[in-house]
Coordinates of C-alpha atoms in Angstrom, one line a residue:
X1 CA -21.6 2.9 -17.4
X2 CA -19.1 4.4 -20.1
X3 CA -18.7 1.9 -22.2
X4 CA -14.7 0.5 -22.3
X5 CA -14.2 2.4 -25.5
X6 CA -15.2 5.2 -24.1
X7 CA -12.9 4.8 -20.6
X8 CA -10.1 4.1 -23.4
X9 CA -10.8 7.5 -25.2
X10 CA -10.3 9.1 -21.6
X11 CA -7.3 7.7 -21.3
X12 CA -5.6 8.6 -23.7
X13 CA -7.5 12.4 -23.3
X14 CA -5.5 12.5 -19.8
X15 CA -2.6 12.7 -21.2
X16 CA -2.3 15.7 -22.6
X17 CA -1.0 18.4 -19.8
X18 CA -4.6 20.2 -19.7
X19 CA -6.5 17.1 -18.6
X20 CA -3.8 16.5 -16.0
X21 CA -4.6 20.4 -14.2
X22 CA -8.1 19.1 -14.3
X23 CA -7.5 15.9 -12.5
X24 CA -5.8 17.2 -9.6
X25 CA -8.1 20.3 -8.8
X26 CA -10.7 17.3 -8.5
X27 CA -8.2 14.5 -7.2
X28 CA -9.6 14.8 -4.2
X29 CA -13.5 14.8 -4.1
X30 CA -14.2 12.4 -7.3
X31 CA -15.0 9.6 -5.2
X32 CA -17.9 10.5 -3.8
X33 CA -19.6 8.4 -6.8
X34 CA -18.5 5.3 -5.4
X35 CA -18.9 4.0 -1.7
X36 CA -15.3 4.5 0.4
X37 CA -14.0 5.2 3.4
X38 CA -13.8 8.8 4.9
X39 CA -10.0 8.7 3.6
X40 CA -10.3 7.0 0.4
X41 CA -8.8 4.4 -1.5
X42 CA -5.8 4.2 -3.6
X43 CA -3.5 2.2 -5.7
X44 CA 0.0 1.0 -5.2
X45 CA 2.7 -0.5 -8.6
X46 CA 5.1 -2.2 -6.6
X47 CA 8.2 -2.2 -6.5
X48 CA 8.2 -2.0 -10.6
X49 CA 6.4 1.4 -10.8
X50 CA 9.6 2.3 -9.7
X51 CA 10.8 0.8 -13.1
X52 CA 8.9 2.6 -15.5
X53 CA 10.1 4.9 -18.1
X54 CA 8.0 8.0 -17.9
X55 CA 5.0 7.6 -20.5
X56 CA 4.4 4.4 -18.4
X57 CA 4.7 5.8 -15.3
X58 CA 2.3 9.0 -16.5
X59 CA -0.3 5.8 -18.3
X60 CA -0.8 4.0 -14.8
X61 CA -0.2 8.2 -12.4
X62 CA -3.4 8.8 -14.8
X63 CA -5.9 6.3 -14.7
X64 CA -5.4 5.9 -10.8
X65 CA -6.5 9.5 -10.9
X66 CA -9.2 9.4 -13.2
X67 CA -10.5 5.9 -11.3
X68 CA -11.0 8.3 -7.8
X69 CA -8.4 7.8 -6.0
X70 CA -6.5 9.4 -3.5
X71 CA -3.8 7.4 -2.4
X72 CA -0.8 5.9 -4.1
X73 CA 1.5 3.4 -2.1
X74 CA 4.7 3.3 -3.0
X75 CA 8.4 1.6 -1.8
X76 CA 10.6 3.5 -0.6
X77 CA 13.1 1.0 -0.2
X78 CA 16.3 0.8 1.6
X79 CA 18.1 -1.3 -0.8
X80 CA 17.4 0.9 -3.7
X81 CA 18.2 4.7 -1.8
X82 CA 21.4 3.1 0.3
X83 CA 23.1 0.4 -1.5
X84 CA 26.1 1.7 0.5
X85 CA 26.3 2.8 3.6
X86 CA 25.8 6.7 3.7
X87 CA 25.6 6.9 0.2
X88 CA 22.1 7.6 -0.9
X89 CA 20.4 7.9 -4.1
X90 CA 16.7 9.0 -3.7
X91 CA 16.1 9.8 -7.7
X92 CA 14.0 6.8 -8.9
X93 CA 11.8 7.7 -5.9
X94 CA 11.9 11.2 -6.0
X95 CA 10.4 10.6 -9.9
X96 CA 7.5 8.6 -8.9
X97 CA 6.7 10.8 -5.7
X98 CA 6.8 13.9 -7.6
X99 CA 4.7 12.8 -10.5
X100 CA 2.0 11.6 -7.9
X101 CA 1.8 15.1 -5.9
X102 CA 1.7 16.7 -9.7
X103 CA -2.0 14.6 -9.7
X104 CA -3.1 15.3 -6.4
X105 CA -2.6 12.1 -4.8
X106 CA -1.3 11.5 -1.6
X107 CA 1.6 8.8 -1.3
X108 CA 2.3 6.1 1.7
X109 CA 5.8 5.8 1.7
X110 CA 6.5 2.2 2.6
X111 CA 10.4 2.1 4.7
X112 CA 12.4 -1.4 3.7
X113 CA 14.4 -4.1 2.2
X114 CA 17.8 -4.3 4.3
X115 CA 20.5 -4.0 1.9
X116 CA 23.3 -6.0 1.9
X117 CA 25.8 -3.5 4.4
X118 CA 23.7 -3.5 7.0
X119 CA 23.0 -7.3 7.3
X120 CA 25.8 -10.0 8.1
X121 CA 23.2 -12.9 6.6
X122 CA 20.2 -14.0 5.4
X123 CA 18.6 -11.6 2.6
X124 CA 16.4 -7.9 2.2
X125 CA 13.4 -9.2 3.8
X126 CA 15.7 -9.6 7.1
X127 CA 16.6 -7.2 10.0
X128 CA 19.7 -5.2 10.2
X129 CA 21.9 -6.1 12.7
X130 CA 22.2 -2.7 13.9
X131 CA 18.1 -0.9 14.6
X132 CA 19.8 1.8 14.4
X133 CA 20.6 1.7 10.5
X134 CA 17.1 1.8 9.9
X135 CA 16.6 4.6 12.5
X136 CA 19.3 6.8 10.1
X137 CA 17.6 5.4 7.5
X138 CA 14.1 6.8 8.5
X139 CA 15.0 9.8 9.7
X140 CA 16.8 11.6 5.9
X141 CA 13.7 9.6 4.3
X142 CA 11.5 12.1 6.9
X143 CA 13.9 15.0 5.6
X144 CA 14.1 14.3 2.3
X145 CA 10.3 13.6 1.1
X146 CA 9.3 16.1 4.0
X147 CA 6.8 18.0 2.2
X148 CA 5.4 15.3 -0.5
X149 CA 4.7 11.9 2.1
X150 CA 4.0 12.5 5.3
X151 CA 2.4 9.0 5.9
X152 CA 4.5 6.1 6.7
X153 CA 4.5 2.5 6.7
X154 CA 7.4 0.4 8.6
X155 CA 7.9 -3.0 6.3
X156 CA 5.6 -5.3 4.2
X157 CA 3.4 -7.9 5.5
X158 CA 6.1 -8.4 8.5
X159 CA 4.6 -11.2 9.8
X160 CA 5.3 -13.4 6.5
X161 CA 8.6 -15.5 6.7
X162 CA 9.0 -13.6 2.8
X163 CA 8.8 -10.7 3.8
X164 CA 10.7 -10.8 6.7
X165 CA 12.5 -13.5 8.7
X166 CA 13.1 -11.7 11.8
X167 CA 11.0 -12.2 14.9
X168 CA 8.8 -9.7 15.8
X169 CA 10.6 -8.8 19.0
X170 CA 12.9 -7.6 16.5
X171 CA 10.0 -5.5 14.6
X172 CA 9.3 -3.8 17.5
X173 CA 12.1 -2.9 17.7
X174 CA 12.3 -1.1 14.0
X175 CA 9.2 -0.3 14.5
X176 CA 9.5 2.2 18.0
X177 CA 13.2 4.1 16.1
X178 CA 11.5 4.8 12.7
X179 CA 8.5 6.4 14.3
X180 CA 11.1 8.5 16.9
X181 CA 13.3 9.4 14.2
X182 CA 10.1 10.1 11.9
X183 CA 8.2 12.7 14.4
X184 CA 11.1 14.2 15.0
X185 CA 11.5 15.5 11.3
X186 CA 7.5 16.0 10.5
X187 CA 6.5 16.2 13.7
X188 CA 3.0 15.8 12.6
X189 CA 3.3 12.2 10.2
X190 CA 1.1 9.3 10.4
X191 CA 3.1 5.5 11.4
X192 CA 0.8 2.7 10.2
X193 CA 2.6 -1.1 10.7
X194 CA 3.4 -2.7 7.8
X195 CA -0.2 -4.4 6.4
X196 CA 0.2 -7.6 7.9
X197 CA -0.9 -10.9 5.8
X198 CA -3.4 -13.6 6.9
X199 CA -2.4 -16.4 8.4
X200 CA -0.3 -19.2 6.3
X201 CA 0.7 -22.2 8.2
X202 CA 4.6 -21.9 8.3
X203 CA 4.7 -18.8 6.2
X204 CA 2.1 -16.0 8.2
X205 CA 1.3 -16.3 11.8
X206 CA -2.4 -14.3 12.3
X207 CA -2.5 -11.2 12.1
X208 CA -4.2 -10.5 15.7
X209 CA -1.9 -13.0 17.2
X210 CA 1.1 -10.4 15.4
X211 CA -0.3 -7.4 17.3
X212 CA -0.4 -9.0 20.1
X213 CA 2.8 -9.7 20.6
X214 CA 3.9 -5.5 19.6
X215 CA 1.9 -4.3 22.5
X216 CA 3.7 -6.5 24.6
X217 CA 7.1 -6.1 23.3
X218 CA 6.1 -2.0 24.2
X219 CA 4.8 -0.5 21.1
X220 CA 2.6 1.1 21.9
X221 CA 2.0 4.7 20.8
X222 CA 4.8 4.2 18.6
X223 CA 2.3 3.9 15.5
X224 CA -1.0 5.6 14.4
X225 CA -2.8 2.4 12.3
X226 CA -2.3 -0.8 11.6
X227 CA -1.7 -2.3 8.0
X228 CA -4.0 -5.9 7.0
X229 CA -3.6 -7.9 4.0
X230 CA -6.4 -9.5 3.7
X231 CA -6.6 -11.1 0.2
X232 CA -9.1 -13.4 0.0
X233 CA -7.6 -15.4 -2.3
X234 CA -4.7 -15.2 -4.2
X235 CA -4.8 -18.0 -7.4
X236 CA -8.3 -18.9 -7.1
X237 CA -12.1 -17.4 -7.0
X238 CA -12.3 -19.5 -4.6
X239 CA -12.3 -18.1 -1.2
X240 CA -14.0 -17.5 2.6
X241 CA -14.4 -14.7 3.0
X242 CA -15.8 -14.3 6.4
X243 CA -12.2 -15.7 7.8
X244 CA -10.3 -13.2 5.8
X245 CA -12.8 -10.6 7.0
X246 CA -12.5 -12.2 11.2
X247 CA -8.7 -11.7 10.9
X248 CA -8.5 -8.3 9.8
X249 CA -12.0 -8.2 12.7
X250 CA -9.7 -10.5 15.7
X251 CA -6.5 -7.8 15.1
X252 CA -9.5 -4.5 15.5
X253 CA -10.4 -6.8 19.0
X254 CA -6.5 -6.6 20.3
X255 CA -6.6 -2.5 19.2
X256 CA -9.5 -1.6 21.5
X257 CA -8.3 -4.5 24.3
X258 CA -5.3 -2.6 24.0
X259 CA -7.0 1.0 24.5
X260 CA -6.1 1.8 21.0
X261 CA -9.8 2.1 19.9
X262 CA -9.2 5.0 17.7
X263 CA -7.1 3.8 15.4
X264 CA -8.0 2.5 13.1
X265 CA -7.0 -0.4 10.1
X266 CA -6.2 0.9 7.2
X267 CA -6.2 -2.0 3.9
X268 CA -2.9 -1.2 2.8
X269 CA -3.0 -3.9 0.1
X270 CA -5.4 -6.5 -1.1
X271 CA -6.4 -7.6 -4.8
X272 CA -8.0 -10.2 -7.2
X273 CA -5.8 -11.6 -9.7
X274 CA -7.7 -12.2 -13.9
X275 CA -5.9 -15.2 -14.5
X276 CA -7.9 -17.4 -16.2
X277 CA -8.0 -20.1 -12.7
X278 CA -9.2 -16.9 -11.6
X279 CA -11.0 -13.8 -11.2
X280 CA -13.1 -12.7 -14.2
X281 CA -13.0 -8.6 -15.3
X282 CA -16.2 -8.8 -13.9
X283 CA -16.4 -11.0 -10.4
X284 CA -12.5 -9.0 -9.6
X285 CA -14.3 -5.6 -10.4
X286 CA -17.9 -6.8 -7.9
X287 CA -15.6 -8.0 -5.6
X288 CA -13.7 -4.8 -4.8
X289 CA -16.7 -2.5 -5.0
X290 CA -17.8 -4.9 -2.0
X291 CA -14.8 -4.5 -0.7
X292 CA -15.0 -0.5 -0.6
X293 CA -18.5 -0.3 0.7
X294 CA -17.5 -2.5 3.8
X295 CA -15.0 -0.3 4.5
X296 CA -17.1 2.2 3.8
X297 CA -19.7 1.0 6.6
X298 CA -16.8 0.1 9.3
X299 CA -16.1 3.2 10.5
X300 CA -12.5 1.7 11.7
X301 CA -11.5 0.7 8.8
X302 CA -8.8 4.1 8.0
X303 CA -8.7 3.3 3.8
X304 CA -8.1 0.9 0.9
X305 CA -5.0 0.9 -1.7
X306 CA -5.7 -2.5 -4.2
X307 CA -2.6 -3.9 -5.6
X308 CA -1.6 -3.6 -8.6
X309 CA -2.0 -0.9 -11.5
X310 CA -2.0 -2.9 -14.4
X311 CA -0.8 -6.5 -15.2
X312 CA 2.7 -7.0 -15.6
X313 CA 1.6 -9.7 -18.4
X314 CA 0.1 -10.9 -21.1
X315 CA 0.2 -15.0 -19.8
X316 CA -3.0 -15.4 -19.1
X317 CA -2.1 -18.8 -17.2
X318 CA 0.4 -16.6 -15.0
X319 CA -1.1 -15.4 -11.6
X320 CA 1.1 -12.9 -10.9
X321 CA 1.4 -11.0 -14.4
X322 CA -2.7 -10.6 -13.9
X323 CA -2.8 -8.3 -10.8
X324 CA -3.7 -5.3 -12.4
X325 CA -6.6 -3.8 -10.9
X326 CA -7.3 -0.7 -13.7
X327 CA -5.8 -1.4 -17.1
X328 CA -4.5 -4.3 -18.6
X329 CA -0.7 -4.8 -19.6
X330 CA -1.5 -3.3 -23.2
X331 CA -3.1 0.1 -21.5
X332 CA -6.5 -1.6 -21.4
X333 CA -8.9 -0.3 -19.5
X334 CA -9.9 -3.1 -17.0
X335 CA -13.6 -3.4 -16.3
X336 CA -12.5 -1.5 -12.4
X337 CA -11.6 1.0 -14.1
X338 CA -14.5 1.5 -16.1
X339 CA -16.6 1.2 -12.9
X340 CA -14.8 3.3 -10.9
X341 CA -14.7 6.0 -13.2
X342 CA -17.7 6.0 -14.3
X343 CA -18.0 6.6 -10.9
X344 CA -16.2 9.0 -10.4
X345 CA -17.6 11.0 -13.8
X346 CA -20.8 10.4 -12.1
X347 CA -20.0 12.6 -8.8
X348 CA -18.7 15.7 -10.7

């Protein structure tokens, strides 16, 4: 295993243009030394990645590539791209997409977040008053990113009221409209049901129930995979892995029962906070590698995306400041980065 010092030097080296060129050439094969699903694994920086300066963005994406990743999951937020009806500005997303593609990463774009003008009440989590407005946005996004983004996730955690406060039927309508709009522009695009949160009393329905209702609403044929977010426990190191994975497997059974046995579950977000009351870096790395192994062994898992690339703060008492999978807030490598980059190096 490479040392933390060696990993830090690797990150510094990756900032050079020559090193980035080498990484682009290797990006599709570097995860061979790590057990992973056949479609590979990746990372997400969440919405904050859109606001990073060039140096910070390069640091994060270079770390993603050095960790043997193939994917970057990123928001293509409606509320950001079209704050006023018909006035679209893709510049914040363009910068990230170009940087990711320059490094050989495949982009999974997440469509969602309703702007003020498209809803008479509620928040960005509310469905638009007229679903056709979302269809127009999805088509515009597919056209604008036609050469660089061909994998699309429709909304984030649509079964969780904090992220989508409409009904399953309303979500199914948005999904169907987005699928039709995108595939008219990109005939071979991949459309994934927004990553489903684990069940939570009063906040989110069970993934299997949500998927069952999607089929009842006529959504079959309008998606190529179902996203899942099987977080073990967001706050502590205590978890019930069998229960969480059981929910994912239950959703898979619903897909099989409805004739979609060939479609896969995409783990589009999962993470472990290394705050003082949660996971140690060692244990978080153990769990991440165990997840990749499990996803590798289950042929019905398409890919895995881990949340997030870098810690967002330095307060060890704050859960959400310490979800960085690869880097601490000051850019130092975390244990998972060391192990993944070690595996990638071993495979070269």
